[in-house]
Amino acid sequence: MPTSGLMQPFGVDVDLIEGIMTAPDRIAATKASDMRGYYQDAAALERLIESGDPLLYEVFEKRLPLEPGHVMFCISKLQPGRVGQECFMTKGHYHETAGAAELYLCLRGRGYLLMKTAEGQSALEPMYRGRLVYVPPYWAHRSINSGQEPLISLCAYPADAGHNYGEIETEGFPQRVLLRGGGEVIVSQAAG
Ligand code: PAN
Ligand code: ZN
């Protein structure tokens, strides 16, 4: 037992349609201007920023001790839309403790969880309501919304996992999801 005493159990309410947590301790909001360098069409991103710099995604969390044994959980809400032809997406990251896995349960929307390893493997798992995706240890991960409504996921991972954005910011993922003429196109690329 910790010397500081036992933590009290608690519950939270989640609005499964709006994809929001009632009374979160923290909301991390990412706007278009936070995404410079991530999308293929940089000029289209600048136009989106100039047109009002919209909110692209939010993460709702409760505060938990960032210690081994705790399970961090959050609601991730990614808006629908495109930058040029490319579907809205999260930045994506490895966990700082790279051996920390994660569960994604899709509650609403349609899209993908794009994953890759430092060894050059990649995987693209479809996301839709009721789909649970396991992100194994050592796999970087990014959500992509290819649908027309918010892509909402419940995520859970070891509370001491941490986030490492640096490598994805420079290397990107080997695939991009585009919408062309109403159809989804997955394009592969070496990097970026
Ligand atoms: C998720 C992500 C969330 C936002 O909770 O943090 O979807 O994506 P970025 O953190 O890549 O901007 C998660 O994977 N947590 O570990
Ligand atoms: Zn993660």
mmCIF file with all atom_site columns, C-alpha atoms and ligand atoms in Angstrom:
data_model
loop_
_atom_site.group_PDB
_atom_site.id
_atom_site.type_symbol
_atom_site.label_atom_id
_atom_site.label_alt_id
_atom_site.label_comp_id
_atom_site.label_asym_id
_atom_site.label_entity_id
_atom_site.label_seq_id
_atom_site.pdbx_PDB_ins_code
_atom_site.Cartn_x
_atom_site.Cartn_y
_atom_site.Cartn_z
_atom_site.occupancy
_atom_site.B_iso_or_equiv
_atom_site.pdbx_formal_charge
_atom_site.auth_seq_id
_atom_site.auth_comp_id
_atom_site.auth_asym_id
_atom_site.auth_atom_id
_atom_site.pdbx_PDB_model_num
ATOM   1   C  CA . MET A 1 1   ? 0.000   0.000  0.000   1.00 0.00 ? 1   MET A CA 1
ATOM   2   C  CA . PRO A 1 2   ? 1.346   3.501  -0.793  1.00 0.00 ? 2   PRO A CA 1
ATOM   3   C  CA . THR A 1 3   ? 2.481   5.515  2.229   1.00 0.00 ? 3   THR A CA 1
ATOM   4   C  CA . SER A 1 4   ? 0.213   8.355  1.065   1.00 0.00 ? 4   SER A CA 1
ATOM   5   C  CA . GLY A 1 5   ? -2.814  6.081  1.569   1.00 0.00 ? 5   GLY A CA 1
ATOM   6   C  CA . LEU A 1 6   ? -5.231  4.428  -0.804  1.00 0.00 ? 6   LEU A CA 1
ATOM   7   C  CA . MET A 1 7   ? -6.794  6.374  -3.623  1.00 0.00 ? 7   MET A CA 1
ATOM   8   C  CA . GLN A 1 8   ? -10.577 6.567  -3.626  1.00 0.00 ? 8   GLN A CA 1
ATOM   9   C  CA . PRO A 1 9   ? -12.462 4.871  -6.487  1.00 0.00 ? 9   PRO A CA 1
ATOM   10  C  CA . PHE A 1 10  ? -14.372 7.211  -8.774  1.00 0.00 ? 10  PHE A CA 1
ATOM   11  C  CA . GLY A 1 11  ? -16.584 7.176  -11.853 1.00 0.00 ? 11  GLY A CA 1
ATOM   12  C  CA . VAL A 1 12  ? -16.991 9.539  -14.775 1.00 0.00 ? 12  VAL A CA 1
ATOM   13  C  CA . ASP A 1 13  ? -19.786 10.132 -17.248 1.00 0.00 ? 13  ASP A CA 1
ATOM   14  C  CA . VAL A 1 14  ? -19.034 9.971  -20.951 1.00 0.00 ? 14  VAL A CA 1
ATOM   15  C  CA . ASP A 1 15  ? -21.398 11.364 -23.576 1.00 0.00 ? 15  ASP A CA 1
ATOM   16  C  CA . LEU A 1 16  ? -21.050 8.712  -26.273 1.00 0.00 ? 16  LEU A CA 1
ATOM   17  C  CA . ILE A 1 17  ? -22.608 10.903 -28.958 1.00 0.00 ? 17  ILE A CA 1
ATOM   18  C  CA . GLU A 1 18  ? -20.761 14.146 -28.295 1.00 0.00 ? 18  GLU A CA 1
ATOM   19  C  CA . GLY A 1 19  ? -17.609 12.249 -27.349 1.00 0.00 ? 19  GLY A CA 1
ATOM   20  C  CA . ILE A 1 20  ? -16.972 14.295 -24.253 1.00 0.00 ? 20  ILE A CA 1
ATOM   21  C  CA . MET A 1 21  ? -16.231 13.424 -20.663 1.00 0.00 ? 21  MET A CA 1
ATOM   22  C  CA . THR A 1 22  ? -18.258 15.220 -17.991 1.00 0.00 ? 22  THR A CA 1
ATOM   23  C  CA . ALA A 1 23  ? -16.037 17.221 -15.634 1.00 0.00 ? 23  ALA A CA 1
ATOM   24  C  CA . PRO A 1 24  ? -12.630 16.211 -17.017 1.00 0.00 ? 24  PRO A CA 1
ATOM   25  C  CA . ASP A 1 25  ? -9.583  17.463 -15.133 1.00 0.00 ? 25  ASP A CA 1
ATOM   26  C  CA . ARG A 1 26  ? -7.817  18.306 -18.386 1.00 0.00 ? 26  ARG A CA 1
ATOM   27  C  CA . ILE A 1 27  ? -8.785  18.995 -21.995 1.00 0.00 ? 27  ILE A CA 1
ATOM   28  C  CA . ALA A 1 28  ? -5.911  19.061 -24.478 1.00 0.00 ? 28  ALA A CA 1
ATOM   29  C  CA . ALA A 1 29  ? -7.060  20.902 -27.601 1.00 0.00 ? 29  ALA A CA 1
ATOM   30  C  CA . THR A 1 30  ? -5.181  20.832 -30.905 1.00 0.00 ? 30  THR A CA 1
ATOM   31  C  CA . LYS A 1 31  ? -5.912  23.483 -33.524 1.00 0.00 ? 31  LYS A CA 1
ATOM   32  C  CA . ALA A 1 32  ? -4.901  23.652 -37.168 1.00 0.00 ? 32  ALA A CA 1
ATOM   33  C  CA . SER A 1 33  ? -1.965  25.924 -36.292 1.00 0.00 ? 33  SER A CA 1
ATOM   34  C  CA . ASP A 1 34  ? -0.562  23.216 -33.991 1.00 0.00 ? 34  ASP A CA 1
ATOM   35  C  CA . MET A 1 35  ? -0.324  20.846 -36.971 1.00 0.00 ? 35  MET A CA 1
ATOM   36  C  CA . ARG A 1 36  ? 2.257   22.654 -39.112 1.00 0.00 ? 36  ARG A CA 1
ATOM   37  C  CA . GLY A 1 37  ? 4.607   20.116 -40.669 1.00 0.00 ? 37  GLY A CA 1
ATOM   38  C  CA . TYR A 1 38  ? 2.248   17.155 -40.376 1.00 0.00 ? 38  TYR A CA 1
ATOM   39  C  CA . TYR A 1 39  ? 0.117   17.411 -43.516 1.00 0.00 ? 39  TYR A CA 1
ATOM   40  C  CA . GLN A 1 40  ? 1.277   16.864 -47.063 1.00 0.00 ? 40  GLN A CA 1
ATOM   41  C  CA . ASP A 1 41  ? -0.340  20.056 -48.383 1.00 0.00 ? 41  ASP A CA 1
ATOM   42  C  CA . ALA A 1 42  ? 1.240   22.825 -46.281 1.00 0.00 ? 42  ALA A CA 1
ATOM   43  C  CA . ALA A 1 43  ? -0.469  25.584 -48.312 1.00 0.00 ? 43  ALA A CA 1
ATOM   44  C  CA . ALA A 1 44  ? -3.897  24.068 -47.656 1.00 0.00 ? 44  ALA A CA 1
ATOM   45  C  CA . LEU A 1 45  ? -3.112  23.957 -43.925 1.00 0.00 ? 45  LEU A CA 1
ATOM   46  C  CA . GLU A 1 46  ? -2.160  27.670 -43.990 1.00 0.00 ? 46  GLU A CA 1
ATOM   47  C  CA . ARG A 1 47  ? -5.464  28.478 -45.702 1.00 0.00 ? 47  ARG A CA 1
ATOM   48  C  CA . LEU A 1 48  ? -7.312  26.565 -42.975 1.00 0.00 ? 48  LEU A CA 1
ATOM   49  C  CA . ILE A 1 49  ? -5.399  28.480 -40.283 1.00 0.00 ? 49  ILE A CA 1
ATOM   50  C  CA . GLU A 1 50  ? -6.221  31.807 -41.965 1.00 0.00 ? 50  GLU A CA 1
ATOM   51  C  CA . SER A 1 51  ? -9.882  30.856 -42.219 1.00 0.00 ? 51  SER A CA 1
ATOM   52  C  CA . GLY A 1 52  ? -10.219 30.789 -38.424 1.00 0.00 ? 52  GLY A CA 1
ATOM   53  C  CA . ASP A 1 53  ? -7.728  28.214 -37.136 1.00 0.00 ? 53  ASP A CA 1
ATOM   54  C  CA . PRO A 1 54  ? -10.337 25.554 -36.242 1.00 0.00 ? 54  PRO A CA 1
ATOM   55  C  CA . LEU A 1 55  ? -10.115 23.073 -33.423 1.00 0.00 ? 55  LEU A CA 1
ATOM   56  C  CA . LEU A 1 56  ? -9.188  19.695 -34.935 1.00 0.00 ? 56  LEU A CA 1
ATOM   57  C  CA . TYR A 1 57  ? -9.104  17.391 -31.941 1.00 0.00 ? 57  TYR A CA 1
ATOM   58  C  CA . GLU A 1 58  ? -9.508  17.200 -28.194 1.00 0.00 ? 58  GLU A CA 1
ATOM   59  C  CA . VAL A 1 59  ? -8.452  14.775 -25.491 1.00 0.00 ? 59  VAL A CA 1
ATOM   60  C  CA . PHE A 1 60  ? -10.451 14.632 -22.237 1.00 0.00 ? 60  PHE A CA 1
ATOM   61  C  CA . GLU A 1 61  ? -8.707  13.174 -19.191 1.00 0.00 ? 61  GLU A CA 1
ATOM   62  C  CA . LYS A 1 62  ? -9.027  12.693 -15.461 1.00 0.00 ? 62  LYS A CA 1
ATOM   63  C  CA . ARG A 1 63  ? -5.984  13.424 -13.333 1.00 0.00 ? 63  ARG A CA 1
ATOM   64  C  CA . LEU A 1 64  ? -4.296  10.242 -12.136 1.00 0.00 ? 64  LEU A CA 1
ATOM   65  C  CA . PRO A 1 65  ? -0.929  9.588  -10.540 1.00 0.00 ? 65  PRO A CA 1
ATOM   66  C  CA . LEU A 1 66  ? 1.517   8.966  -13.411 1.00 0.00 ? 66  LEU A CA 1
ATOM   67  C  CA . GLU A 1 67  ? 2.818   5.882  -11.661 1.00 0.00 ? 67  GLU A CA 1
ATOM   68  C  CA . PRO A 1 68  ? 3.176   2.198  -12.503 1.00 0.00 ? 68  PRO A CA 1
ATOM   69  C  CA . GLY A 1 69  ? 0.025   0.321  -11.635 1.00 0.00 ? 69  GLY A CA 1
ATOM   70  C  CA . HIS A 1 70  ? -2.394  3.088  -12.654 1.00 0.00 ? 70  HIS A CA 1
ATOM   71  C  CA . VAL A 1 71  ? -4.270  2.948  -15.955 1.00 0.00 ? 71  VAL A CA 1
ATOM   72  C  CA . MET A 1 72  ? -4.618  6.308  -17.694 1.00 0.00 ? 72  MET A CA 1
ATOM   73  C  CA . PHE A 1 73  ? -7.785  6.655  -19.740 1.00 0.00 ? 73  PHE A CA 1
ATOM   74  C  CA . CYS A 1 74  ? -9.114  9.389  -21.962 1.00 0.00 ? 74  CYS A CA 1
ATOM   75  C  CA . ILE A 1 75  ? -11.642 10.224 -24.636 1.00 0.00 ? 75  ILE A CA 1
ATOM   76  C  CA . SER A 1 76  ? -10.106 11.296 -27.929 1.00 0.00 ? 76  SER A CA 1
ATOM   77  C  CA . LYS A 1 77  ? -12.380 13.309 -30.265 1.00 0.00 ? 77  LYS A CA 1
ATOM   78  C  CA . LEU A 1 78  ? -11.115 13.993 -33.769 1.00 0.00 ? 78  LEU A CA 1
ATOM   79  C  CA . GLN A 1 79  ? -13.245 16.205 -36.015 1.00 0.00 ? 79  GLN A CA 1
ATOM   80  C  CA . PRO A 1 80  ? -14.068 15.245 -39.619 1.00 0.00 ? 80  PRO A CA 1
ATOM   81  C  CA . GLY A 1 81  ? -12.505 17.238 -42.419 1.00 0.00 ? 81  GLY A CA 1
ATOM   82  C  CA . ARG A 1 82  ? -9.544  17.493 -44.738 1.00 0.00 ? 82  ARG A CA 1
ATOM   83  C  CA . VAL A 1 83  ? -6.393  19.500 -45.254 1.00 0.00 ? 83  VAL A CA 1
ATOM   84  C  CA . GLY A 1 84  ? -6.277  19.578 -49.033 1.00 0.00 ? 84  GLY A CA 1
ATOM   85  C  CA . GLN A 1 85  ? -7.174  15.963 -49.789 1.00 0.00 ? 85  GLN A CA 1
ATOM   86  C  CA . GLU A 1 86  ? -5.777  14.524 -46.568 1.00 0.00 ? 86  GLU A CA 1
ATOM   87  C  CA . CYS A 1 87  ? -8.119  13.428 -43.792 1.00 0.00 ? 87  CYS A CA 1
ATOM   88  C  CA . PHE A 1 88  ? -7.855  15.117 -40.398 1.00 0.00 ? 88  PHE A CA 1
ATOM   89  C  CA . MET A 1 89  ? -5.537  13.155 -38.105 1.00 0.00 ? 89  MET A CA 1
ATOM   90  C  CA . THR A 1 90  ? -3.805  13.315 -34.749 1.00 0.00 ? 90  THR A CA 1
ATOM   91  C  CA . LYS A 1 91  ? -0.075  14.055 -34.518 1.00 0.00 ? 91  LYS A CA 1
ATOM   92  C  CA . GLY A 1 92  ? 0.741   10.522 -33.466 1.00 0.00 ? 92  GLY A CA 1
ATOM   93  C  CA . HIS A 1 93  ? 3.434   9.408  -31.061 1.00 0.00 ? 93  HIS A CA 1
ATOM   94  C  CA . TYR A 1 94  ? 5.467   6.615  -29.554 1.00 0.00 ? 94  TYR A CA 1
ATOM   95  C  CA . HIS A 1 95  ? 5.148   6.202  -25.836 1.00 0.00 ? 95  HIS A CA 1
ATOM   96  C  CA . GLU A 1 96  ? 8.122   7.525  -23.949 1.00 0.00 ? 96  GLU A CA 1
ATOM   97  C  CA . THR A 1 97  ? 8.208   4.209  -22.161 1.00 0.00 ? 97  THR A CA 1
ATOM   98  C  CA . ALA A 1 98  ? 8.232   2.556  -25.563 1.00 0.00 ? 98  ALA A CA 1
ATOM   99  C  CA . GLY A 1 99  ? 7.162   -0.807 -24.150 1.00 0.00 ? 99  GLY A CA 1
ATOM   100 C  CA . ALA A 1 100 ? 3.804   0.583  -22.980 1.00 0.00 ? 100 ALA A CA 1
ATOM   101 C  CA . ALA A 1 101 ? 0.828   -0.693 -24.987 1.00 0.00 ? 101 ALA A CA 1
ATOM   102 C  CA . GLU A 1 102 ? -2.552  0.986  -25.497 1.00 0.00 ? 102 GLU A CA 1
ATOM   103 C  CA . LEU A 1 103 ? -6.178  0.014  -26.116 1.00 0.00 ? 103 LEU A CA 1
ATOM   104 C  CA . TYR A 1 104 ? -8.408  2.049  -28.447 1.00 0.00 ? 104 TYR A CA 1
ATOM   105 C  CA . LEU A 1 105 ? -12.149 1.392  -28.399 1.00 0.00 ? 105 LEU A CA 1
ATOM   106 C  CA . CYS A 1 106 ? -13.985 3.330  -31.109 1.00 0.00 ? 106 CYS A CA 1
ATOM   107 C  CA . LEU A 1 107 ? -17.277 4.780  -29.819 1.00 0.00 ? 107 LEU A CA 1
ATOM   108 C  CA . ARG A 1 108 ? -18.354 6.785  -32.863 1.00 0.00 ? 108 ARG A CA 1
ATOM   109 C  CA . GLY A 1 109 ? -17.252 7.646  -36.361 1.00 0.00 ? 109 GLY A CA 1
ATOM   110 C  CA . ARG A 1 110 ? -15.130 5.963  -38.980 1.00 0.00 ? 110 ARG A CA 1
ATOM   111 C  CA . GLY A 1 111 ? -11.461 6.007  -39.787 1.00 0.00 ? 111 GLY A CA 1
ATOM   112 C  CA . TYR A 1 112 ? -8.189  4.286  -39.051 1.00 0.00 ? 112 TYR A CA 1
ATOM   113 C  CA . LEU A 1 113 ? -5.553  3.755  -36.461 1.00 0.00 ? 113 LEU A CA 1
ATOM   114 C  CA . LEU A 1 114 ? -2.245  3.994  -38.305 1.00 0.00 ? 114 LEU A CA 1
ATOM   115 C  CA . MET A 1 115 ? 0.696   2.372  -36.538 1.00 0.00 ? 115 MET A CA 1
ATOM   116 C  CA . LYS A 1 116 ? 4.385   1.874  -37.202 1.00 0.00 ? 116 LYS A CA 1
ATOM   117 C  CA . THR A 1 117 ? 7.546   0.612  -35.565 1.00 0.00 ? 117 THR A CA 1
ATOM   118 C  CA . ALA A 1 118 ? 11.065  1.993  -35.609 1.00 0.00 ? 118 ALA A CA 1
ATOM   119 C  CA . GLU A 1 119 ? 12.023  -1.203 -37.525 1.00 0.00 ? 119 GLU A CA 1
ATOM   120 C  CA . GLY A 1 120 ? 9.930   -0.174 -40.540 1.00 0.00 ? 120 GLY A CA 1
ATOM   121 C  CA . GLN A 1 121 ? 6.729   -2.152 -40.062 1.00 0.00 ? 121 GLN A CA 1
ATOM   122 C  CA . SER A 1 122 ? 3.374   -0.430 -40.411 1.00 0.00 ? 122 SER A CA 1
ATOM   123 C  CA . ALA A 1 123 ? -0.291  -1.330 -39.901 1.00 0.00 ? 123 ALA A CA 1
ATOM   124 C  CA . LEU A 1 124 ? -3.562  0.393  -40.698 1.00 0.00 ? 124 LEU A CA 1
ATOM   125 C  CA . GLU A 1 125 ? -6.486  -0.838 -38.602 1.00 0.00 ? 125 GLU A CA 1
ATOM   126 C  CA . PRO A 1 126 ? -10.030 0.270  -39.464 1.00 0.00 ? 126 PRO A CA 1
ATOM   127 C  CA . MET A 1 127 ? -11.907 2.117  -36.735 1.00 0.00 ? 127 MET A CA 1
ATOM   128 C  CA . TYR A 1 128 ? -15.692 2.148  -36.424 1.00 0.00 ? 128 TYR A CA 1
ATOM   129 C  CA . ARG A 1 129 ? -18.184 2.011  -33.556 1.00 0.00 ? 129 ARG A CA 1
ATOM   130 C  CA . GLY A 1 130 ? -17.509 -1.117 -31.536 1.00 0.00 ? 130 GLY A CA 1
ATOM   131 C  CA . ARG A 1 131 ? -14.041 -1.769 -32.955 1.00 0.00 ? 131 ARG A CA 1
ATOM   132 C  CA . LEU A 1 132 ? -11.323 -2.317 -30.386 1.00 0.00 ? 132 LEU A CA 1
ATOM   133 C  CA . VAL A 1 133 ? -7.722  -1.992 -31.539 1.00 0.00 ? 133 VAL A CA 1
ATOM   134 C  CA . TYR A 1 134 ? -4.719  -3.120 -29.538 1.00 0.00 ? 134 TYR A CA 1
ATOM   135 C  CA . VAL A 1 135 ? -1.584  -1.050 -30.003 1.00 0.00 ? 135 VAL A CA 1
ATOM   136 C  CA . PRO A 1 136 ? 1.224   -3.365 -28.902 1.00 0.00 ? 136 PRO A CA 1
ATOM   137 C  CA . PRO A 1 137 ? 4.369   -2.164 -27.134 1.00 0.00 ? 137 PRO A CA 1
ATOM   138 C  CA . TYR A 1 138 ? 6.810   -0.227 -29.391 1.00 0.00 ? 138 TYR A CA 1
ATOM   139 C  CA . TRP A 1 139 ? 4.214   0.806  -31.998 1.00 0.00 ? 139 TRP A CA 1
ATOM   140 C  CA . ALA A 1 140 ? 3.689   4.522  -32.705 1.00 0.00 ? 140 ALA A CA 1
ATOM   141 C  CA . HIS A 1 141 ? 0.037   5.357  -33.367 1.00 0.00 ? 141 HIS A CA 1
ATOM   142 C  CA . ARG A 1 142 ? -2.101  8.035  -35.046 1.00 0.00 ? 142 ARG A CA 1
ATOM   143 C  CA . SER A 1 143 ? -5.901  8.332  -35.461 1.00 0.00 ? 143 SER A CA 1
ATOM   144 C  CA . ILE A 1 144 ? -7.271  9.311  -38.879 1.00 0.00 ? 144 ILE A CA 1
ATOM   145 C  CA . ASN A 1 145 ? -10.875 10.404 -39.456 1.00 0.00 ? 145 ASN A CA 1
ATOM   146 C  CA . SER A 1 146 ? -12.042 9.426  -42.943 1.00 0.00 ? 146 SER A CA 1
ATOM   147 C  CA . GLY A 1 147 ? -15.754 9.754  -42.090 1.00 0.00 ? 147 GLY A CA 1
ATOM   148 C  CA . GLN A 1 148 ? -18.214 12.583 -41.854 1.00 0.00 ? 148 GLN A CA 1
ATOM   149 C  CA . GLU A 1 149 ? -18.737 12.716 -38.115 1.00 0.00 ? 149 GLU A CA 1
ATOM   150 C  CA . PRO A 1 150 ? -16.317 12.980 -35.193 1.00 0.00 ? 150 PRO A CA 1
ATOM   151 C  CA . LEU A 1 151 ? -14.093 9.944  -34.637 1.00 0.00 ? 151 LEU A CA 1
ATOM   152 C  CA . ILE A 1 152 ? -14.380 9.223  -30.931 1.00 0.00 ? 152 ILE A CA 1
ATOM   153 C  CA . SER A 1 153 ? -12.279 6.687  -29.066 1.00 0.00 ? 153 SER A CA 1
ATOM   154 C  CA . LEU A 1 154 ? -11.777 5.603  -25.507 1.00 0.00 ? 154 LEU A CA 1
ATOM   155 C  CA . CYS A 1 155 ? -8.063  5.076  -24.937 1.00 0.00 ? 155 CYS A CA 1
ATOM   156 C  CA . ALA A 1 156 ? -6.398  3.330  -22.012 1.00 0.00 ? 156 ALA A CA 1
ATOM   157 C  CA . TYR A 1 157 ? -2.698  2.876  -21.338 1.00 0.00 ? 157 TYR A CA 1
ATOM   158 C  CA . PRO A 1 158 ? -0.216  2.567  -18.463 1.00 0.00 ? 158 PRO A CA 1
ATOM   159 C  CA . ALA A 1 159 ? -0.207  5.850  -16.567 1.00 0.00 ? 159 ALA A CA 1
ATOM   160 C  CA . ASP A 1 160 ? 3.587   6.073  -16.643 1.00 0.00 ? 160 ASP A CA 1
ATOM   161 C  CA . ALA A 1 161 ? 3.772   5.602  -20.465 1.00 0.00 ? 161 ALA A CA 1
ATOM   162 C  CA . GLY A 1 162 ? 4.457   9.255  -21.394 1.00 0.00 ? 162 GLY A CA 1
ATOM   163 C  CA . HIS A 1 163 ? 4.372   10.594 -24.970 1.00 0.00 ? 163 HIS A CA 1
ATOM   164 C  CA . ASN A 1 164 ? 7.215   10.956 -27.450 1.00 0.00 ? 164 ASN A CA 1
ATOM   165 C  CA . TYR A 1 165 ? 6.188   13.160 -30.402 1.00 0.00 ? 165 TYR A CA 1
ATOM   166 C  CA . GLY A 1 166 ? 9.646   14.091 -31.691 1.00 0.00 ? 166 GLY A CA 1
ATOM   167 C  CA . GLU A 1 167 ? 10.321  11.150 -33.990 1.00 0.00 ? 167 GLU A CA 1
ATOM   168 C  CA . ILE A 1 168 ? 6.915   11.237 -35.639 1.00 0.00 ? 168 ILE A CA 1
ATOM   169 C  CA . GLU A 1 169 ? 7.203   14.999 -36.132 1.00 0.00 ? 169 GLU A CA 1
ATOM   170 C  CA . THR A 1 170 ? 10.339  14.481 -38.199 1.00 0.00 ? 170 THR A CA 1
ATOM   171 C  CA . GLU A 1 171 ? 9.740   11.045 -39.779 1.00 0.00 ? 171 GLU A CA 1
ATOM   172 C  CA . GLY A 1 172 ? 5.959   10.956 -40.138 1.00 0.00 ? 172 GLY A CA 1
ATOM   173 C  CA . PHE A 1 173 ? 4.182   7.682  -40.978 1.00 0.00 ? 173 PHE A CA 1
ATOM   174 C  CA . PRO A 1 174 ? 4.632   5.617  -44.156 1.00 0.00 ? 174 PRO A CA 1
ATOM   175 C  CA . GLN A 1 175 ? 1.007   6.042  -45.241 1.00 0.00 ? 175 GLN A CA 1
ATOM   176 C  CA . ARG A 1 176 ? -1.477  8.860  -45.690 1.00 0.00 ? 176 ARG A CA 1
ATOM   177 C  CA . VAL A 1 177 ? -5.261  8.624  -46.033 1.00 0.00 ? 177 VAL A CA 1
ATOM   178 C  CA . LEU A 1 178 ? -6.730  10.921 -48.692 1.00 0.00 ? 178 LEU A CA 1
ATOM   179 C  CA . LEU A 1 179 ? -10.248 11.555 -49.930 1.00 0.00 ? 179 LEU A CA 1
ATOM   180 C  CA . ARG A 1 180 ? -10.358 12.064 -53.692 1.00 0.00 ? 180 ARG A CA 1
ATOM   181 C  CA . GLY A 1 181 ? -13.637 12.600 -55.493 1.00 0.00 ? 181 GLY A CA 1
ATOM   182 C  CA . GLY A 1 182 ? -15.522 11.151 -52.545 1.00 0.00 ? 182 GLY A CA 1
ATOM   183 C  CA . GLY A 1 183 ? -13.407 7.968  -52.372 1.00 0.00 ? 183 GLY A CA 1
ATOM   184 C  CA . GLU A 1 184 ? -10.751 6.965  -49.881 1.00 0.00 ? 184 GLU A CA 1
ATOM   185 C  CA . VAL A 1 185 ? -7.226  6.564  -51.199 1.00 0.00 ? 185 VAL A CA 1
ATOM   186 C  CA . ILE A 1 186 ? -4.352  5.237  -49.113 1.00 0.00 ? 186 ILE A CA 1
ATOM   187 C  CA . VAL A 1 187 ? -1.015  6.424  -50.382 1.00 0.00 ? 187 VAL A CA 1
ATOM   188 C  CA . SER A 1 188 ? 2.315   5.026  -49.333 1.00 0.00 ? 188 SER A CA 1
ATOM   189 C  CA . GLN A 1 189 ? 5.432   7.076  -49.055 1.00 0.00 ? 189 GLN A CA 1
ATOM   190 C  CA . ALA A 1 190 ? 8.949   6.590  -47.841 1.00 0.00 ? 190 ALA A CA 1
ATOM   191 C  CA . ALA A 1 191 ? 8.760   9.255  -45.132 1.00 0.00 ? 191 ALA A CA 1
ATOM   192 C  CA . GLY A 1 192 ? 7.205   12.568 -44.125 1.00 0.00 ? 192 GLY A CA 1
HETATM 193 C  C1 . PAN B 2 .   ? -4.325  9.138  -27.263 1.00 0.00 ? 1   PAN B C1 1
HETATM 194 C  C2 . PAN B 2 .   ? -3.811  10.360 -28.051 1.00 0.00 ? 1   PAN B C2 1
HETATM 195 C  C3 . PAN B 2 .   ? -4.898  11.246 -28.632 1.00 0.00 ? 1   PAN B C3 1
HETATM 196 C  C4 . PAN B 2 .   ? -4.304  12.477 -29.359 1.00 0.00 ? 1   PAN B C4 1
HETATM 197 O  O1 . PAN B 2 .   ? -4.964  9.532  -26.096 1.00 0.00 ? 1   PAN B O1 1
HETATM 198 O  O2 . PAN B 2 .   ? -2.989  11.116 -27.199 1.00 0.00 ? 1   PAN B O2 1
HETATM 199 O  O3 . PAN B 2 .   ? -5.662  10.529 -29.549 1.00 0.00 ? 1   PAN B O3 1
HETATM 200 O  O4 . PAN B 2 .   ? -3.262  12.130 -30.228 1.00 0.00 ? 1   PAN B O4 1
HETATM 201 P  P1 . PAN B 2 .   ? -1.794  12.751 -30.092 1.00 0.00 ? 1   PAN B P1 1
HETATM 202 O  O5 . PAN B 2 .   ? -1.400  12.589 -28.647 1.00 0.00 ? 1   PAN B O5 1
HETATM 203 O  O6 . PAN B 2 .   ? -0.941  11.939 -31.002 1.00 0.00 ? 1   PAN B O6 1
HETATM 204 O  O7 . PAN B 2 .   ? -1.849  14.206 -30.473 1.00 0.00 ? 1   PAN B O7 1
HETATM 205 C  C5 . PAN B 2 .   ? -3.103  8.290  -26.964 1.00 0.00 ? 1   PAN B C5 1
HETATM 206 O  O8 . PAN B 2 .   ? -2.642  7.592  -27.825 1.00 0.00 ? 1   PAN B O8 1
HETATM 207 N  N1 . PAN B 2 .   ? -2.545  8.416  -25.762 1.00 0.00 ? 1   PAN B N1 1
HETATM 208 O  O9 . PAN B 2 .   ? -1.446  7.709  -25.429 1.00 0.00 ? 1   PAN B O9 1
HETATM 209 ZN ZN . ZN  B 3 .   ? -0.716  6.692  -27.088 1.00 0.00 ? 2   ZN  B ZN 1
#
